[in-house]
Short mmCIF file of C-alpha atoms in Angstrom, two decimals:
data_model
loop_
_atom_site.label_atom_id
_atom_site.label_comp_id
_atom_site.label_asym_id
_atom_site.label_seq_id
_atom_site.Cartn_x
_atom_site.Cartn_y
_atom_site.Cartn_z
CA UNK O 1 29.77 92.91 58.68
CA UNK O 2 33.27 93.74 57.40
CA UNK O 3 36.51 91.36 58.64
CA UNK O 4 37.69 94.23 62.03
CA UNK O 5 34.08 93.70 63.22
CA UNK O 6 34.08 90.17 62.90
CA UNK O 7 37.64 89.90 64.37
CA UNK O 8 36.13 92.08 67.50
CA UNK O 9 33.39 89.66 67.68
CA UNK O 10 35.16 86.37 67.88
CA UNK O 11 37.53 87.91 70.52
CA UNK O 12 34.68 88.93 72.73
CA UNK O 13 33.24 85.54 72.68
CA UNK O 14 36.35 84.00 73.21
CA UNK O 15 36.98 85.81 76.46
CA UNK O 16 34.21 85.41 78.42
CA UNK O 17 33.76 82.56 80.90
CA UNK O 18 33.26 79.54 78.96
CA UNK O 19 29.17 78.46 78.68
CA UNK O 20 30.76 74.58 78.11
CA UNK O 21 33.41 73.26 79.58
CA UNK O 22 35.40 69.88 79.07
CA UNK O 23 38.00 69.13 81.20
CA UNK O 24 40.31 65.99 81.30
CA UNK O 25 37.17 64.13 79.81
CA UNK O 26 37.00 60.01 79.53
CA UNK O 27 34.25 58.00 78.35
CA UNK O 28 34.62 54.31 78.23
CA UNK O 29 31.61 51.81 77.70
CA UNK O 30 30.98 48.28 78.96
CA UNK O 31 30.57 46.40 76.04
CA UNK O 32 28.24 42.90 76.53
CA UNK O 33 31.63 40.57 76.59
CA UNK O 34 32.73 42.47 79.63
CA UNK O 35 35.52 44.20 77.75
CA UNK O 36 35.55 47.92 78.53
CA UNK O 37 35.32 50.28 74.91
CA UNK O 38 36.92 53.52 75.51
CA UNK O 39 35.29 55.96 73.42
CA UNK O 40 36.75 59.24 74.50
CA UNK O 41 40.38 60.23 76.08
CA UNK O 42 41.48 63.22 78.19
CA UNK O 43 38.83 65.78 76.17
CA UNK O 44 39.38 69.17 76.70
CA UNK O 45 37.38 71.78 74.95
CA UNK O 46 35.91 75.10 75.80
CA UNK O 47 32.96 77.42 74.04
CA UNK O 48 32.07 80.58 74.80
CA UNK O 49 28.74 82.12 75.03
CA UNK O 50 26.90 82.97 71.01
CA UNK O 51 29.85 80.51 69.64
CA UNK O 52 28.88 78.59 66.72
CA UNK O 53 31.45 75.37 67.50
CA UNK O 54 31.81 72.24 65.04
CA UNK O 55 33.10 68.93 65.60
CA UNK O 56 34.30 66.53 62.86
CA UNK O 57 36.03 63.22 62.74
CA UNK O 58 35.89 59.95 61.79
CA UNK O 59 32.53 57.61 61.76
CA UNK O 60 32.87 56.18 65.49
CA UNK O 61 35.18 58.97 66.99
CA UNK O 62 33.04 59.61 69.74
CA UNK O 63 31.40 62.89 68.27
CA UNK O 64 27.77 62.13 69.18
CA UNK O 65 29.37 61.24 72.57
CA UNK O 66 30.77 64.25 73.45
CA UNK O 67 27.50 66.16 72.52
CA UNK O 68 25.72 63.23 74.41
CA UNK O 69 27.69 64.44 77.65
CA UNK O 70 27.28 68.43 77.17
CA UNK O 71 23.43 67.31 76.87
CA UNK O 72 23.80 65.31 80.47
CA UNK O 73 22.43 62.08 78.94
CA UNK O 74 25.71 60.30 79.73
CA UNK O 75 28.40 61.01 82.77
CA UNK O 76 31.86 61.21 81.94
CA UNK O 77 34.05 57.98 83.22
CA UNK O 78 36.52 60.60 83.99
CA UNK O 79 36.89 64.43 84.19
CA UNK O 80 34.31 66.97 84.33
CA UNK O 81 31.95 69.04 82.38
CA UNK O 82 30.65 72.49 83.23
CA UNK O 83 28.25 74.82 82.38
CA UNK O 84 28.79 78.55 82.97
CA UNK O 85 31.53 77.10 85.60
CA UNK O 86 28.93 74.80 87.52
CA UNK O 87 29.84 71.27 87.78
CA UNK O 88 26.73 69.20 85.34
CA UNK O 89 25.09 66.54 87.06
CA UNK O 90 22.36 65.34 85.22
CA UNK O 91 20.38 66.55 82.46
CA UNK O 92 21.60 70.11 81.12
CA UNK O 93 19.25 72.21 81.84
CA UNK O 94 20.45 75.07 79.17
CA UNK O 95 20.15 72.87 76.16
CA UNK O 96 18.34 72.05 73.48
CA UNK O 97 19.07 68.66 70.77
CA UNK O 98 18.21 68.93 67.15
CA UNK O 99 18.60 65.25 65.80
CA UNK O 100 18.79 63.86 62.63
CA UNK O 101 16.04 61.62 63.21
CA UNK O 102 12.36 63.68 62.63
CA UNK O 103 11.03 64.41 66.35
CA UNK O 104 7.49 66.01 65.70
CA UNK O 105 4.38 64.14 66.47
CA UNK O 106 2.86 63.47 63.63
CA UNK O 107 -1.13 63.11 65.24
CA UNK O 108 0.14 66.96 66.01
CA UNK O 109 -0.06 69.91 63.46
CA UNK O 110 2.73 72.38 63.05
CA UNK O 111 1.39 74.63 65.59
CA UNK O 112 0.95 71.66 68.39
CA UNK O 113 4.17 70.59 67.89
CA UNK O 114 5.82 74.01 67.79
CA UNK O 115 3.98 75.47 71.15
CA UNK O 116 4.24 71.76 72.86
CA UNK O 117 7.42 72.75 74.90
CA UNK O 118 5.80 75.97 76.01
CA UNK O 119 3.05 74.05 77.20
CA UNK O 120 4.88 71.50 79.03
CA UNK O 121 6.45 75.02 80.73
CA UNK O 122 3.07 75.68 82.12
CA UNK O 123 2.14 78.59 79.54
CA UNK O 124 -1.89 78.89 78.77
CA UNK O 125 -2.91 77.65 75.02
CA UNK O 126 -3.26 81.11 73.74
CA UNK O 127 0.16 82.40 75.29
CA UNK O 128 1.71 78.93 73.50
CA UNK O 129 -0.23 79.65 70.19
CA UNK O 130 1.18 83.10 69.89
CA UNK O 131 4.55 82.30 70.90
CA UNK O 132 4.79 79.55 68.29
CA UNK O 133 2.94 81.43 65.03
CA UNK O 134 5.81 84.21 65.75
CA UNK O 135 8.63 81.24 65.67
CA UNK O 136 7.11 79.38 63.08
CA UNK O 137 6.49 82.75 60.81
CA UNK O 138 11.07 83.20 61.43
CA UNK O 139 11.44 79.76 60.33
CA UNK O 140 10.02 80.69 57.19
CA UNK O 141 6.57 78.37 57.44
CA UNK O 142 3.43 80.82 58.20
CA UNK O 143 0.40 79.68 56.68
CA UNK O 144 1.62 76.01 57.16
CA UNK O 145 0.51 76.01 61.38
CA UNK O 146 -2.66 73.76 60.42
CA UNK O 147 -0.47 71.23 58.94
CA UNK O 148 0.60 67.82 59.78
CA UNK O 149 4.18 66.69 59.52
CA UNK O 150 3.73 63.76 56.98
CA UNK O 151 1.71 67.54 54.41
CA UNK O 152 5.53 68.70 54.65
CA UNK O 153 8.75 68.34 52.72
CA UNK O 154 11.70 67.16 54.41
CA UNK O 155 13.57 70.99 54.58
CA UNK O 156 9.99 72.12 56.03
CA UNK O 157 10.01 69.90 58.85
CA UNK O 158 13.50 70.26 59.20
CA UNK O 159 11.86 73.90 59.71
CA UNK O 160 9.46 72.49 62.45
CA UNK O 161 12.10 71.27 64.62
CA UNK O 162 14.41 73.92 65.02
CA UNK O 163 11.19 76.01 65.81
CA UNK O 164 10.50 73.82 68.23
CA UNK O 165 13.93 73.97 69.36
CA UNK O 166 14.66 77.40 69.25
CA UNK O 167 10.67 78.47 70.90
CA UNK O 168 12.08 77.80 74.23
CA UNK O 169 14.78 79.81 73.93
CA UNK O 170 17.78 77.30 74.80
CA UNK O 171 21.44 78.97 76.02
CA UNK O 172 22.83 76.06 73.98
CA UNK O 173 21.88 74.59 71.18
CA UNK O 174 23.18 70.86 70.19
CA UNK O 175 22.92 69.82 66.53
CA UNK O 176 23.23 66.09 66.00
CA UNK O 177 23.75 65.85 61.66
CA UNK O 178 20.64 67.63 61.85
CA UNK O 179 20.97 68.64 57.60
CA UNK O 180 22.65 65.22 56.62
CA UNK O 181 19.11 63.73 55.32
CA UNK O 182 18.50 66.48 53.00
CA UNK O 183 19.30 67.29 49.25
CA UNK O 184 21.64 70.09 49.23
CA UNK O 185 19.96 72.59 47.65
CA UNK O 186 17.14 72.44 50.79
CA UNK O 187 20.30 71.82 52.91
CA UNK O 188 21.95 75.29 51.84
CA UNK O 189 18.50 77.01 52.45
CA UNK O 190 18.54 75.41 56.04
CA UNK O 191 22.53 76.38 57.01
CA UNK O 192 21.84 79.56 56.08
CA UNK O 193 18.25 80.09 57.99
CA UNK O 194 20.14 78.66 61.10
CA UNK O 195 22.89 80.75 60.47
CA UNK O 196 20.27 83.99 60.16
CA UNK O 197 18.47 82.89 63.56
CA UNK O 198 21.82 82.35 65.67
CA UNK O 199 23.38 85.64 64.73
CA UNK O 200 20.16 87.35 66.46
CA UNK O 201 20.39 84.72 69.41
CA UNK O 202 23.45 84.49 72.09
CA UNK O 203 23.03 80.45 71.38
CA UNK O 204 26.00 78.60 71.58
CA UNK O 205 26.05 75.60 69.24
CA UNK O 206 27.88 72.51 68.87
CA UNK O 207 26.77 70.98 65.57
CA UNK O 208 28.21 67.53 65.06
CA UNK O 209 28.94 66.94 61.17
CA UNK O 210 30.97 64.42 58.45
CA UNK O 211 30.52 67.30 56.10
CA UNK O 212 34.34 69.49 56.51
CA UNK O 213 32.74 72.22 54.04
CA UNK O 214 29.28 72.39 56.02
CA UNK O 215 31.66 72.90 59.22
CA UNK O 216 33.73 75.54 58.17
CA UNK O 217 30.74 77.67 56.72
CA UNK O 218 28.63 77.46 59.74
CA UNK O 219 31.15 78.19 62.30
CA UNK O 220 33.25 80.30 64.58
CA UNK O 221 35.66 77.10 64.84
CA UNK O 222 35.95 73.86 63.88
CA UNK O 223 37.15 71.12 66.06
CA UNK O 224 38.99 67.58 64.81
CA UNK O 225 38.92 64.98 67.27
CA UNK O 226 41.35 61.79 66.52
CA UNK O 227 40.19 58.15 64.96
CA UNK O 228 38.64 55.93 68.40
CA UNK O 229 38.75 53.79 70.02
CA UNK O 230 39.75 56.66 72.84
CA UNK O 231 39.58 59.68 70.34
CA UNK O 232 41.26 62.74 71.79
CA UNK O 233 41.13 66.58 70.26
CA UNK O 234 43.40 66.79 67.32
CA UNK O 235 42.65 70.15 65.97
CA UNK O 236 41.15 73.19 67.23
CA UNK O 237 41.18 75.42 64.44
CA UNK O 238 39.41 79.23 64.34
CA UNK O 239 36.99 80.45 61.19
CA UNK O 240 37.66 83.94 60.61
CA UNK O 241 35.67 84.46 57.70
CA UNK O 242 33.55 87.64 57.30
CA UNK O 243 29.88 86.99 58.27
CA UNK O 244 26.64 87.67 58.05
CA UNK O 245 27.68 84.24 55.39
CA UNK O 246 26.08 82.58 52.68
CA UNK O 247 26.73 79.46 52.97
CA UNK O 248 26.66 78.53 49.05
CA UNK O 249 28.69 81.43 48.32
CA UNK O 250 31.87 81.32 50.88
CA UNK O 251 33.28 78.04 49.74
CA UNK O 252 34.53 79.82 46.65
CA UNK O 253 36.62 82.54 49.08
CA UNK O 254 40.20 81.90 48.76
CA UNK O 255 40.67 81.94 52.98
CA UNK O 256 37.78 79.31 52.90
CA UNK O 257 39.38 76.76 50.37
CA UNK O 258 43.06 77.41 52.31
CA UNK O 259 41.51 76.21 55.87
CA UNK O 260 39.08 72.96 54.21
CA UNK O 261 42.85 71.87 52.94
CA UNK O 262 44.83 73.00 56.27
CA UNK O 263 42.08 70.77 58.28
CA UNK O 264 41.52 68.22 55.53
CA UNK O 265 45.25 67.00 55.79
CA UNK O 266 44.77 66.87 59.53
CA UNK O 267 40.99 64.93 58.98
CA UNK O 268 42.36 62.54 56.37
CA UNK O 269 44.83 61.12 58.34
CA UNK O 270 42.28 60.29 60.86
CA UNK O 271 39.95 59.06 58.28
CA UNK O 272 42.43 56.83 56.87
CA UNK O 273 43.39 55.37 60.32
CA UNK O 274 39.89 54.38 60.95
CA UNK O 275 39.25 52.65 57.75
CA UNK O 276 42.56 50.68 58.38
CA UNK O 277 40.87 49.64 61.80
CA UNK O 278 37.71 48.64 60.34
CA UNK O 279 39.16 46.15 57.73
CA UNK O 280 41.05 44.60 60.59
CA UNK O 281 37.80 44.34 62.70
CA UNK O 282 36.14 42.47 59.45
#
């Protein structure tokens, strides 16, 4: 896909009515002293439909927060968030979580574990079975569906779980440092097989990451949100590099290596802030 198509693309996503929606977002906690912890400030932050969004900041910024409200585990203190303009209330219904933490069963083989969301749908064994051998033969593991999680490497379960993910076919998709476990030769395999099965999906993702490179490879944009305590939106800053991408090969593209130190200067400040804060906390 040359650079005009890819231009066309972004611009199509971008106008459409947003799929998330963030709007004058707080999110304090309680913490056990009584003392109320203000994670998140006046958030606002929009994604369209098929986007491929990243967030990056600061250890304790309040980035697994924010995907923690789009996934309706948490309620905002204040603001709102919507999905395709409907006010959420409660679980989101639309997404899907890929943690960094392993979530197959491991009494299950590939296959159970794959087809188990199907099932919990109310679709027959067989119906499930087929379903998952098609997602499981994408993700790049057929001839593995009698296997048990603890018979795989850590890319192929990695594998597993956005099959399982991905099986039930989620509007959004919420990546948690889903890669950050892995060596990065399995990890460059992985960002480029999510890459392949979101460009024939119209998934949007928010993909939560420390890793600035992994961020701008993956995605349509790349957002910077401030050191906490109350962390705010810093940065909002659009990827226009060429895809179908490898994500090995585009960090040596000139435009690639001018945005990592454009948002670098912008991430380092914030990184530097929040080291300052821990060694007063000490």
């Amino acid at each position: 896909m040359n650079k005009a198509k890819d231009s066309v693309r972004y611009e199509a996503k971008v106008i459409s009515q947003p799929m998330i929606e963030l709007s004058g977002v707080c999110k304090d906690f309680l913490k056990p002293s009584g003392e109320v912890h203000s994670v998140l400030r006046n958030i606002h932050l929009a994604v369209a439909k098929g986007e491929f969004v990243s967030i990056v900041g600061p250890t304790g910024c309040g980035k697994s927060t924010t995907l923690s409200l789009i996934a309706g585990f948490e309620p905002p203190t204040q603001g709102m968030v919507r999905i395709r303009g409907e006010t959420l209330q409660g679980i989101n219904p639309l997404a899907a979580c890929v943690f960094q933490t392993e979530n197959a069963f491991p009494w299950k083989t590939v296959i159970d574990n794959v087809s188990l969301g199907l099932r919990l749908r109310g679709k027959d064994k067989r119906e499930a079975y087929a379903e998952a051998s098609r997602w499981i033969e994408i993700v790049g593991l057929k001839g593995f569906e009698g296997h048990y999680p603890h018979q795989l490497s850590g890319g192929m379960r990695k594998r597993v779980a956005l099959a399982q993910t991905l099986i039930v076919q989620p509007e959004i998709l919420l990546m948690d440092e889903s890669f950050s476990a892995l060596d990065v030769h399995t990890r460059h395999l992985m960002e480029n097989e999510l890459l392949k099965i979101w460009e024939e999906t119209s998934a949007s993702v928010i993909f939560i990451t420390h890793d600035l490179e992994e961020a701008i490879a993956l995605s349509d944009r790349v957002i910077v949100l401030s050191a906490g305590p109350a962390a705010t939106v810093k940065g909002d800053y659009k990827i226009h590099l060429p895809r179908p991408r490898n994500v090995a090969e585009v960090r040596f593209d000139p435009a690639f290596m001018k945005l990592h130190e454009q948002i670098w200067n912008d991430l380092r400040d914030e990184v530097m802030i929040s080291y300052a804060d821990a060694a007063r906390n000490k």
